[in-house]
Amino acid sequence: MSPRPDDLVVNGRRYAWPARPLVVVCVDGSEPDYIRKAIAAGAMPYLAAALPSGTDRLADCVVPSFTNPNNLSIVTGVPPSAHGICGNYFFDREAGAEVMMNDPRYLRCGTILAAFSRAGARLAVVTAKDKLRRLLGHGMRGVCFSAEKANETTLAEHGVADGLGLTGMALPSVYSAALSEFVFAAGVKLLEGIRPDIMYLSTTDYVQHKHAPGSPDANAFYRMMDGYYAKLAGLGATLAITADHGMNAKTDAAGQPRIIYLQDHLDAWVGAGRARVILPITDPYVVHHGALGSFATVYLPGDAEIEDLRRRLAALAGMEVVLDRTAACRRFELPPDRVGDLVAVSERHVVLGTSRARHDLSGLDAPLRSHGGISEQTVPLLINRPTVHAPADRRLRNFDIFDLALNHVA
Ligand SMILES: [Zn+2]
């Protein structure tokens, strides 16, 4: 091994060079109870044995508790106010259009992954869905591909000529538990083969959207992951596990979704189509949640009484908090130029929609489970080794995981 370079400073935070391979796993939608209940059911023997002498903490994710803002916070070490990615989807005021935020041009800072690759570290990133791949891999040299498009990899673009052939698995459906299993299977093969210094694995929450913690399907999914954790640890890696967000049932006692249709209310108050409701959960893969989450942002017409509308929205049954742009960006550390005039967050078991006519719920084959709100902010932060001098005087964030795993592992 060549001599180690100095610590790296990325986005104002200092990171030590990994002493052994580091595998950071972002388990999509992993409410802390999934792991607790799977361990209690005996489905995660590796973690059950490793955690008592390792690091077993809770952390807060970024609100909106969605996939892209949190994955980007984790790999940059900073909140959306710094990296710019505050949803899967947003209203681009400059372009006057609602657009997906999965293009690296929306990213306002570099990643820890890119910085280490530039310093000579060997990097690998495997994601479940392709929507994250270009953001996570931005500026990074190394392996970076998605399970979803593992059959389309090229050495030039993805750092691996045959991503699909790596595992021997068939190409998984984008709506399947196997899509996440592929990520781990590829991770194990990469660790055995090119042995990256740092590897980032990101799964999909297909299972968590359908199955509650402790249910047989959830426990089976976590048992699958535990088997790979054991293999990755057995290959000598430090294993650091967190989540992008939690997950909650969004239904009433009868199992029907509880939805506040914001556009319908605003149409009645300020005129049809004059307010624009943006649901940042929206992406091309909405079948399992109908684009319904617990966070929305609203752009109002110029003559609107913002404070009056804020109070009216806040008074709706099932609403947790409605803030104006300034207050929302301060509280949730969001970029003001990518947030509407108001931010609405619904209660734990309630989601926010646009208008009733615009949500197709026919694809929901199980009672709605979703995320996006403050109620899905608590996530696990687990490391298979003890950490020392970890900040005890403040709440941990999921985007502290590289700091903990690189700077504080004993
Ligand atoms: Zn997610």
JSON list of N, CA and C in Angstrom, two decimals, residues 285-348:
[
{"chain": "A", "resi": 285, "resn": "TYR", "atom": "N", "xyz": [-41.20, 6.47, -10.57]},
{"chain": "A", "resi": 285, "resn": "TYR", "atom": "CA", "xyz": [-41.52, 5.18, -9.96]},
{"chain": "A", "resi": 285, "resn": "TYR", "atom": "C", "xyz": [-42.58, 5.38, -8.87]},
{"chain": "A", "resi": 286, "resn": "VAL", "atom": "N", "xyz": [-43.78, 5.77, -9.22]},
{"chain": "A", "resi": 286, "resn": "VAL", "atom": "CA", "xyz": [-44.76, 6.14, -8.19]},
{"chain": "A", "resi": 286, "resn": "VAL", "atom": "C", "xyz": [-45.78, 5.05, -7.89]},
{"chain": "A", "resi": 287, "resn": "VAL", "atom": "N", "xyz": [-45.67, 3.89, -8.55]},
{"chain": "A", "resi": 287, "resn": "VAL", "atom": "CA", "xyz": [-46.71, 2.88, -8.42]},
{"chain": "A", "resi": 287, "resn": "VAL", "atom": "C", "xyz": [-46.98, 2.51, -6.97]},
{"chain": "A", "resi": 288, "resn": "HIS", "atom": "N", "xyz": [-45.90, 2.40, -6.16]},
{"chain": "A", "resi": 288, "resn": "HIS", "atom": "CA", "xyz": [-46.08, 1.91, -4.80]},
{"chain": "A", "resi": 288, "resn": "HIS", "atom": "C", "xyz": [-46.48, 2.97, -3.80]},
{"chain": "A", "resi": 289, "resn": "HIS", "atom": "N", "xyz": [-46.50, 4.25, -4.18]},
{"chain": "A", "resi": 289, "resn": "HIS", "atom": "CA", "xyz": [-46.98, 5.26, -3.22]},
{"chain": "A", "resi": 289, "resn": "HIS", "atom": "C", "xyz": [-47.89, 6.30, -3.86]},
{"chain": "A", "resi": 290, "resn": "GLY", "atom": "N", "xyz": [-48.22, 6.15, -5.15]},
{"chain": "A", "resi": 290, "resn": "GLY", "atom": "CA", "xyz": [-49.17, 7.07, -5.78]},
{"chain": "A", "resi": 290, "resn": "GLY", "atom": "C", "xyz": [-48.73, 8.53, -5.72]},
{"chain": "A", "resi": 291, "resn": "ALA", "atom": "N", "xyz": [-47.43, 8.80, -5.58]},
{"chain": "A", "resi": 291, "resn": "ALA", "atom": "CA", "xyz": [-46.88, 10.17, -5.45]},
{"chain": "A", "resi": 291, "resn": "ALA", "atom": "C", "xyz": [-47.40, 10.88, -4.20]},
{"chain": "A", "resi": 292, "resn": "LEU", "atom": "N", "xyz": [-47.78, 10.10, -3.19]},
{"chain": "A", "resi": 292, "resn": "LEU", "atom": "CA", "xyz": [-48.30, 10.68, -1.96]},
{"chain": "A", "resi": 292, "resn": "LEU", "atom": "C", "xyz": [-47.27, 10.56, -0.84]},
{"chain": "A", "resi": 293, "resn": "GLY", "atom": "N", "xyz": [-46.84, 11.71, -0.31]},
{"chain": "A", "resi": 293, "resn": "GLY", "atom": "CA", "xyz": [-45.95, 11.73, 0.84]},
{"chain": "A", "resi": 293, "resn": "GLY", "atom": "C", "xyz": [-46.41, 12.81, 1.80]},
{"chain": "A", "resi": 294, "resn": "SER", "atom": "N", "xyz": [-45.68, 13.01, 2.88]},
{"chain": "A", "resi": 294, "resn": "SER", "atom": "CA", "xyz": [-46.14, 13.93, 3.94]},
{"chain": "A", "resi": 294, "resn": "SER", "atom": "C", "xyz": [-45.50, 15.30, 3.85]},
{"chain": "A", "resi": 295, "resn": "PHE", "atom": "N", "xyz": [-44.97, 15.67, 2.68]},
{"chain": "A", "resi": 295, "resn": "PHE", "atom": "CA", "xyz": [-44.32, 16.97, 2.52]},
{"chain": "A", "resi": 295, "resn": "PHE", "atom": "C", "xyz": [-44.73, 17.56, 1.18]},
{"chain": "A", "resi": 296, "resn": "ALA", "atom": "N", "xyz": [-45.05, 18.84, 1.19]},
{"chain": "A", "resi": 296, "resn": "ALA", "atom": "CA", "xyz": [-45.38, 19.54, -0.06]},
{"chain": "A", "resi": 296, "resn": "ALA", "atom": "C", "xyz": [-44.88, 20.97, 0.03]},
{"chain": "A", "resi": 297, "resn": "THR", "atom": "N", "xyz": [-44.65, 21.57, -1.13]},
{"chain": "A", "resi": 297, "resn": "THR", "atom": "CA", "xyz": [-44.35, 22.99, -1.15]},
{"chain": "A", "resi": 297, "resn": "THR", "atom": "C", "xyz": [-45.29, 23.66, -2.15]},
{"chain": "A", "resi": 298, "resn": "VAL", "atom": "N", "xyz": [-45.69, 24.89, -1.84]},
{"chain": "A", "resi": 298, "resn": "VAL", "atom": "CA", "xyz": [-46.74, 25.56, -2.59]},
{"chain": "A", "resi": 298, "resn": "VAL", "atom": "C", "xyz": [-46.24, 26.91, -3.11]},
{"chain": "A", "resi": 299, "resn": "TYR", "atom": "N", "xyz": [-46.40, 27.11, -4.41]},
{"chain": "A", "resi": 299, "resn": "TYR", "atom": "CA", "xyz": [-46.11, 28.41, -5.02]},
{"chain": "A", "resi": 299, "resn": "TYR", "atom": "C", "xyz": [-47.43, 29.16, -5.18]},
{"chain": "A", "resi": 300, "resn": "LEU", "atom": "N", "xyz": [-47.49, 30.38, -4.64]},
{"chain": "A", "resi": 300, "resn": "LEU", "atom": "CA", "xyz": [-48.73, 31.14, -4.63]},
{"chain": "A", "resi": 300, "resn": "LEU", "atom": "C", "xyz": [-48.68, 32.27, -5.66]},
{"chain": "A", "resi": 301, "resn": "PRO", "atom": "N", "xyz": [-49.84, 32.71, -6.15]},
{"chain": "A", "resi": 301, "resn": "PRO", "atom": "CA", "xyz": [-49.86, 33.86, -7.06]},
{"chain": "A", "resi": 301, "resn": "PRO", "atom": "C", "xyz": [-49.40, 35.12, -6.33]},
{"chain": "A", "resi": 302, "resn": "GLY", "atom": "N", "xyz": [-48.91, 36.10, -7.08]},
{"chain": "A", "resi": 302, "resn": "GLY", "atom": "CA", "xyz": [-48.31, 37.30, -6.50]},
{"chain": "A", "resi": 302, "resn": "GLY", "atom": "C", "xyz": [-49.21, 38.08, -5.57]},
{"chain": "A", "resi": 303, "resn": "ASP", "atom": "N", "xyz": [-50.52, 38.00, -5.78]},
{"chain": "A", "resi": 303, "resn": "ASP", "atom": "CA", "xyz": [-51.44, 38.79, -4.96]},
{"chain": "A", "resi": 303, "resn": "ASP", "atom": "C", "xyz": [-51.96, 38.01, -3.75]},
{"chain": "A", "resi": 304, "resn": "ALA", "atom": "N", "xyz": [-51.42, 36.82, -3.52]},
{"chain": "A", "resi": 304, "resn": "ALA", "atom": "CA", "xyz": [-51.95, 35.98, -2.44]},
{"chain": "A", "resi": 304, "resn": "ALA", "atom": "C", "xyz": [-51.53, 36.53, -1.07]},
{"chain": "A", "resi": 305, "resn": "GLU", "atom": "N", "xyz": [-52.39, 36.33, -0.09]},
{"chain": "A", "resi": 305, "resn": "GLU", "atom": "CA", "xyz": [-52.09, 36.67, 1.30]},
{"chain": "A", "resi": 305, "resn": "GLU", "atom": "C", "xyz": [-51.40, 35.45, 1.91]},
{"chain": "A", "resi": 306, "resn": "ILE", "atom": "N", "xyz": [-50.07, 35.45, 1.89]},
{"chain": "A", "resi": 306, "resn": "ILE", "atom": "CA", "xyz": [-49.32, 34.25, 2.25]},
{"chain": "A", "resi": 306, "resn": "ILE", "atom": "C", "xyz": [-49.61, 33.81, 3.69]},
{"chain": "A", "resi": 307, "resn": "GLU", "atom": "N", "xyz": [-49.59, 34.77, 4.61]},
{"chain": "A", "resi": 307, "resn": "GLU", "atom": "CA", "xyz": [-49.77, 34.40, 6.03]},
{"chain": "A", "resi": 307, "resn": "GLU", "atom": "C", "xyz": [-51.19, 33.87, 6.29]},
{"chain": "A", "resi": 308, "resn": "ASP", "atom": "N", "xyz": [-52.17, 34.48, 5.62]},
{"chain": "A", "resi": 308, "resn": "ASP", "atom": "CA", "xyz": [-53.55, 34.00, 5.78]},
{"chain": "A", "resi": 308, "resn": "ASP", "atom": "C", "xyz": [-53.69, 32.57, 5.26]},
{"chain": "A", "resi": 309, "resn": "LEU", "atom": "N", "xyz": [-53.10, 32.29, 4.09]},
{"chain": "A", "resi": 309, "resn": "LEU", "atom": "CA", "xyz": [-53.19, 30.94, 3.53]},
{"chain": "A", "resi": 309, "resn": "LEU", "atom": "C", "xyz": [-52.40, 29.94, 4.37]},
{"chain": "A", "resi": 310, "resn": "ARG", "atom": "N", "xyz": [-51.26, 30.39, 4.91]},
{"chain": "A", "resi": 310, "resn": "ARG", "atom": "CA", "xyz": [-50.49, 29.52, 5.79]},
{"chain": "A", "resi": 310, "resn": "ARG", "atom": "C", "xyz": [-51.33, 29.07, 6.98]},
{"chain": "A", "resi": 311, "resn": "ARG", "atom": "N", "xyz": [-52.04, 30.03, 7.59]},
{"chain": "A", "resi": 311, "resn": "ARG", "atom": "CA", "xyz": [-52.87, 29.68, 8.74]},
{"chain": "A", "resi": 311, "resn": "ARG", "atom": "C", "xyz": [-54.01, 28.75, 8.35]},
{"chain": "A", "resi": 312, "resn": "ARG", "atom": "N", "xyz": [-54.62, 29.01, 7.19]},
{"chain": "A", "resi": 312, "resn": "ARG", "atom": "CA", "xyz": [-55.74, 28.16, 6.77]},
{"chain": "A", "resi": 312, "resn": "ARG", "atom": "C", "xyz": [-55.27, 26.73, 6.51]},
{"chain": "A", "resi": 313, "resn": "LEU", "atom": "N", "xyz": [-54.12, 26.59, 5.85]},
{"chain": "A", "resi": 313, "resn": "LEU", "atom": "CA", "xyz": [-53.59, 25.24, 5.60]},
{"chain": "A", "resi": 313, "resn": "LEU", "atom": "C", "xyz": [-53.22, 24.56, 6.91]},
{"chain": "A", "resi": 314, "resn": "ALA", "atom": "N", "xyz": [-52.61, 25.33, 7.82]},
{"chain": "A", "resi": 314, "resn": "ALA", "atom": "CA", "xyz": [-52.17, 24.75, 9.10]},
{"chain": "A", "resi": 314, "resn": "ALA", "atom": "C", "xyz": [-53.35, 24.26, 9.92]},
{"chain": "A", "resi": 315, "resn": "ALA", "atom": "N", "xyz": [-54.54, 24.86, 9.67]},
{"chain": "A", "resi": 315, "resn": "ALA", "atom": "CA", "xyz": [-55.72, 24.49, 10.46]},
{"chain": "A", "resi": 315, "resn": "ALA", "atom": "C", "xyz": [-56.42, 23.24, 9.90]},
{"chain": "A", "resi": 316, "resn": "LEU", "atom": "N", "xyz": [-56.00, 22.75, 8.75]},
{"chain": "A", "resi": 316, "resn": "LEU", "atom": "CA", "xyz": [-56.66, 21.56, 8.19]},
{"chain": "A", "resi": 316, "resn": "LEU", "atom": "C", "xyz": [-56.37, 20.33, 9.06]},
{"chain": "A", "resi": 317, "resn": "ALA", "atom": "N", "xyz": [-57.39, 19.50, 9.22]},
{"chain": "A", "resi": 317, "resn": "ALA", "atom": "CA", "xyz": [-57.22, 18.29, 10.03]},
{"chain": "A", "resi": 317, "resn": "ALA", "atom": "C", "xyz": [-56.13, 17.41, 9.42]},
{"chain": "A", "resi": 318, "resn": "GLY", "atom": "N", "xyz": [-55.19, 16.97, 10.24]},
{"chain": "A", "resi": 318, "resn": "GLY", "atom": "CA", "xyz": [-54.13, 16.08, 9.76]},
{"chain": "A", "resi": 318, "resn": "GLY", "atom": "C", "xyz": [-52.85, 16.80, 9.39]},
{"chain": "A", "resi": 319, "resn": "MET", "atom": "N", "xyz": [-52.87, 18.15, 9.46]},
{"chain": "A", "resi": 319, "resn": "MET", "atom": "CA", "xyz": [-51.64, 18.90, 9.13]},
{"chain": "A", "resi": 319, "resn": "MET", "atom": "C", "xyz": [-50.77, 19.02, 10.37]},
{"chain": "A", "resi": 320, "resn": "GLU", "atom": "N", "xyz": [-49.44, 18.81, 10.20]},
{"chain": "A", "resi": 320, "resn": "GLU", "atom": "CA", "xyz": [-48.55, 18.96, 11.36]},
{"chain": "A", "resi": 320, "resn": "GLU", "atom": "C", "xyz": [-48.02, 20.38, 11.47]},
{"chain": "A", "resi": 321, "resn": "VAL", "atom": "N", "xyz": [-47.48, 20.91, 10.36]},
{"chain": "A", "resi": 321, "resn": "VAL", "atom": "CA", "xyz": [-46.96, 22.27, 10.41]},
{"chain": "A", "resi": 321, "resn": "VAL", "atom": "C", "xyz": [-46.96, 22.85, 8.99]},
{"chain": "A", "resi": 322, "resn": "VAL", "atom": "N", "xyz": [-47.25, 24.14, 8.90]},
{"chain": "A", "resi": 322, "resn": "VAL", "atom": "CA", "xyz": [-47.12, 24.87, 7.63]},
{"chain": "A", "resi": 322, "resn": "VAL", "atom": "C", "xyz": [-46.27, 26.10, 7.90]},
{"chain": "A", "resi": 323, "resn": "LEU", "atom": "N", "xyz": [-45.21, 26.27, 7.14]},
{"chain": "A", "resi": 323, "resn": "LEU", "atom": "CA", "xyz": [-44.26, 27.37, 7.37]},
{"chain": "A", "resi": 323, "resn": "LEU", "atom": "C", "xyz": [-44.10, 28.17, 6.08]},
{"chain": "A", "resi": 324, "resn": "ASP", "atom": "N", "xyz": [-43.78, 29.46, 6.24]},
{"chain": "A", "resi": 324, "resn": "ASP", "atom": "CA", "xyz": [-43.42, 30.20, 5.02]},
{"chain": "A", "resi": 324, "resn": "ASP", "atom": "C", "xyz": [-41.99, 29.83, 4.62]},
{"chain": "A", "resi": 325, "resn": "ARG", "atom": "N", "xyz": [-41.60, 30.30, 3.44]},
{"chain": "A", "resi": 325, "resn": "ARG", "atom": "CA", "xyz": [-40.32, 29.85, 2.88]},
{"chain": "A", "resi": 325, "resn": "ARG", "atom": "C", "xyz": [-39.15, 30.10, 3.84]},
{"chain": "A", "resi": 326, "resn": "THR", "atom": "N", "xyz": [-39.09, 31.29, 4.39]},
{"chain": "A", "resi": 326, "resn": "THR", "atom": "CA", "xyz": [-37.94, 31.64, 5.23]},
{"chain": "A", "resi": 326, "resn": "THR", "atom": "C", "xyz": [-37.87, 30.74, 6.45]},
{"chain": "A", "resi": 327, "resn": "ALA", "atom": "N", "xyz": [-39.01, 30.55, 7.10]},
{"chain": "A", "resi": 327, "resn": "ALA", "atom": "CA", "xyz": [-39.02, 29.72, 8.31]},
{"chain": "A", "resi": 327, "resn": "ALA", "atom": "C", "xyz": [-38.73, 28.26, 7.98]},
{"chain": "A", "resi": 328, "resn": "ALA", "atom": "N", "xyz": [-39.28, 27.79, 6.86]},
{"chain": "A", "resi": 328, "resn": "ALA", "atom": "CA", "xyz": [-39.07, 26.39, 6.46]},
{"chain": "A", "resi": 328, "resn": "ALA", "atom": "C", "xyz": [-37.60, 26.13, 6.12]},
{"chain": "A", "resi": 329, "resn": "CYS", "atom": "N", "xyz": [-37.00, 27.07, 5.40]},
{"chain": "A", "resi": 329, "resn": "CYS", "atom": "CA", "xyz": [-35.60, 26.87, 4.99]},
{"chain": "A", "resi": 329, "resn": "CYS", "atom": "C", "xyz": [-34.67, 26.94, 6.19]},
{"chain": "A", "resi": 330, "resn": "ARG", "atom": "N", "xyz": [-35.03, 27.75, 7.19]},
{"chain": "A", "resi": 330, "resn": "ARG", "atom": "CA", "xyz": [-34.21, 27.82, 8.39]},
{"chain": "A", "resi": 330, "resn": "ARG", "atom": "C", "xyz": [-34.36, 26.51, 9.18]},
{"chain": "A", "resi": 331, "resn": "ARG", "atom": "N", "xyz": [-35.60, 26.08, 9.39]},
{"chain": "A", "resi": 331, "resn": "ARG", "atom": "CA", "xyz": [-35.82, 24.89, 10.22]},
{"chain": "A", "resi": 331, "resn": "ARG", "atom": "C", "xyz": [-35.29, 23.62, 9.57]},
{"chain": "A", "resi": 332, "resn": "PHE", "atom": "N", "xyz": [-35.52, 23.47, 8.25]},
{"chain": "A", "resi": 332, "resn": "PHE", "atom": "CA", "xyz": [-35.16, 22.20, 7.59]},
{"chain": "A", "resi": 332, "resn": "PHE", "atom": "C", "xyz": [-33.86, 22.30, 6.77]},
{"chain": "A", "resi": 333, "resn": "GLU", "atom": "N", "xyz": [-33.18, 23.44, 6.83]},
{"chain": "A", "resi": 333, "resn": "GLU", "atom": "CA", "xyz": [-31.91, 23.62, 6.10]},
{"chain": "A", "resi": 333, "resn": "GLU", "atom": "C", "xyz": [-32.06, 23.35, 4.61]},
{"chain": "A", "resi": 334, "resn": "LEU", "atom": "N", "xyz": [-32.98, 24.12, 4.00]},
{"chain": "A", "resi": 334, "resn": "LEU", "atom": "CA", "xyz": [-33.29, 23.94, 2.57]},
{"chain": "A", "resi": 334, "resn": "LEU", "atom": "C", "xyz": [-32.83, 25.16, 1.76]},
{"chain": "A", "resi": 335, "resn": "PRO", "atom": "N", "xyz": [-32.60, 24.97, 0.46]},
{"chain": "A", "resi": 335, "resn": "PRO", "atom": "CA", "xyz": [-32.20, 26.10, -0.40]},
{"chain": "A", "resi": 335, "resn": "PRO", "atom": "C", "xyz": [-33.42, 26.94, -0.78]},
{"chain": "A", "resi": 336, "resn": "PRO", "atom": "N", "xyz": [-33.48, 28.20, -0.35]},
{"chain": "A", "resi": 336, "resn": "PRO", "atom": "CA", "xyz": [-34.69, 29.02, -0.55]},
{"chain": "A", "resi": 336, "resn": "PRO", "atom": "C", "xyz": [-35.11, 29.16, -2.00]},
{"chain": "A", "resi": 337, "resn": "ASP", "atom": "N", "xyz": [-34.17, 29.15, -2.93]},
{"chain": "A", "resi": 337, "resn": "ASP", "atom": "CA", "xyz": [-34.54, 29.35, -4.33]},
{"chain": "A", "resi": 337, "resn": "ASP", "atom": "C", "xyz": [-35.18, 28.10, -4.94]},
{"chain": "A", "resi": 338, "resn": "ARG", "atom": "N", "xyz": [-35.25, 27.01, -4.20]},
{"chain": "A", "resi": 338, "resn": "ARG", "atom": "CA", "xyz": [-35.87, 25.80, -4.72]},
{"chain": "A", "resi": 338, "resn": "ARG", "atom": "C", "xyz": [-37.07, 25.37, -3.88]},
{"chain": "A", "resi": 339, "resn": "VAL", "atom": "N", "xyz": [-37.58, 26.29, -3.10]},
{"chain": "A", "resi": 339, "resn": "VAL", "atom": "CA", "xyz": [-38.71, 26.02, -2.22]},
{"chain": "A", "resi": 339, "resn": "VAL", "atom": "C", "xyz": [-39.79, 27.05, -2.52]},
{"chain": "A", "resi": 340, "resn": "GLY", "atom": "N", "xyz": [-41.06, 26.65, -2.46]},
{"chain": "A", "resi": 340, "resn": "GLY", "atom": "CA", "xyz": [-42.17, 27.54, -2.75]},
{"chain": "A", "resi": 340, "resn": "GLY", "atom": "C", "xyz": [-42.41, 28.55, -1.63]},
{"chain": "A", "resi": 341, "resn": "ASP", "atom": "N", "xyz": [-43.56, 29.28, -1.73]},
{"chain": "A", "resi": 341, "resn": "ASP", "atom": "CA", "xyz": [-43.88, 30.29, -0.73]},
{"chain": "A", "resi": 341, "resn": "ASP", "atom": "C", "xyz": [-44.23, 29.66, 0.60]},
{"chain": "A", "resi": 342, "resn": "LEU", "atom": "N", "xyz": [-44.80, 28.45, 0.55]},
{"chain": "A", "resi": 342, "resn": "LEU", "atom": "CA", "xyz": [-45.17, 27.74, 1.78]},
{"chain": "A", "resi": 342, "resn": "LEU", "atom": "C", "xyz": [-44.65, 26.31, 1.72]},
{"chain": "A", "resi": 343, "resn": "VAL", "atom": "N", "xyz": [-44.35, 25.76, 2.88]},
{"chain": "A", "resi": 343, "resn": "VAL", "atom": "CA", "xyz": [-44.00, 24.35, 3.02]},
{"chain": "A", "resi": 343, "resn": "VAL", "atom": "C", "xyz": [-45.00, 23.73, 3.98]},
{"chain": "A", "resi": 344, "resn": "ALA", "atom": "N", "xyz": [-45.62, 22.61, 3.57]},
{"chain": "A", "resi": 344, "resn": "ALA", "atom": "CA", "xyz": [-46.61, 21.93, 4.40]},
{"chain": "A", "resi": 344, "resn": "ALA", "atom": "C", "xyz": [-46.12, 20.53, 4.74]},
{"chain": "A", "resi": 345, "resn": "VAL", "atom": "N", "xyz": [-46.27, 20.16, 6.00]},
{"chain": "A", "resi": 345, "resn": "VAL", "atom": "CA", "xyz": [-45.89, 18.83, 6.46]},
{"chain": "A", "resi": 345, "resn": "VAL", "atom": "C", "xyz": [-47.09, 18.24, 7.19]},
{"chain": "A", "resi": 346, "resn": "SER", "atom": "N", "xyz": [-47.53, 17.07, 6.76]},
{"chain": "A", "resi": 346, "resn": "SER", "atom": "CA", "xyz": [-48.71, 16.46, 7.39]},
{"chain": "A", "resi": 346, "resn": "SER", "atom": "C", "xyz": [-48.29, 15.55, 8.54]},
{"chain": "A", "resi": 347, "resn": "GLU", "atom": "N", "xyz": [-49.29, 15.17, 9.34]},
{"chain": "A", "resi": 347, "resn": "GLU", "atom": "CA", "xyz": [-49.05, 14.32, 10.50]},
{"chain": "A", "resi": 347, "resn": "GLU", "atom": "C", "xyz": [-48.61, 12.91, 10.09]},
{"chain": "A", "resi": 348, "resn": "ARG", "atom": "N", "xyz": [-48.23, 12.14, 11.10]},
{"chain": "A", "resi": 348, "resn": "ARG", "atom": "CA", "xyz": [-47.63, 10.83, 10.91]},
{"chain": "A", "resi": 348, "resn": "ARG", "atom": "C", "xyz": [-48.42, 9.92, 9.97]}
]
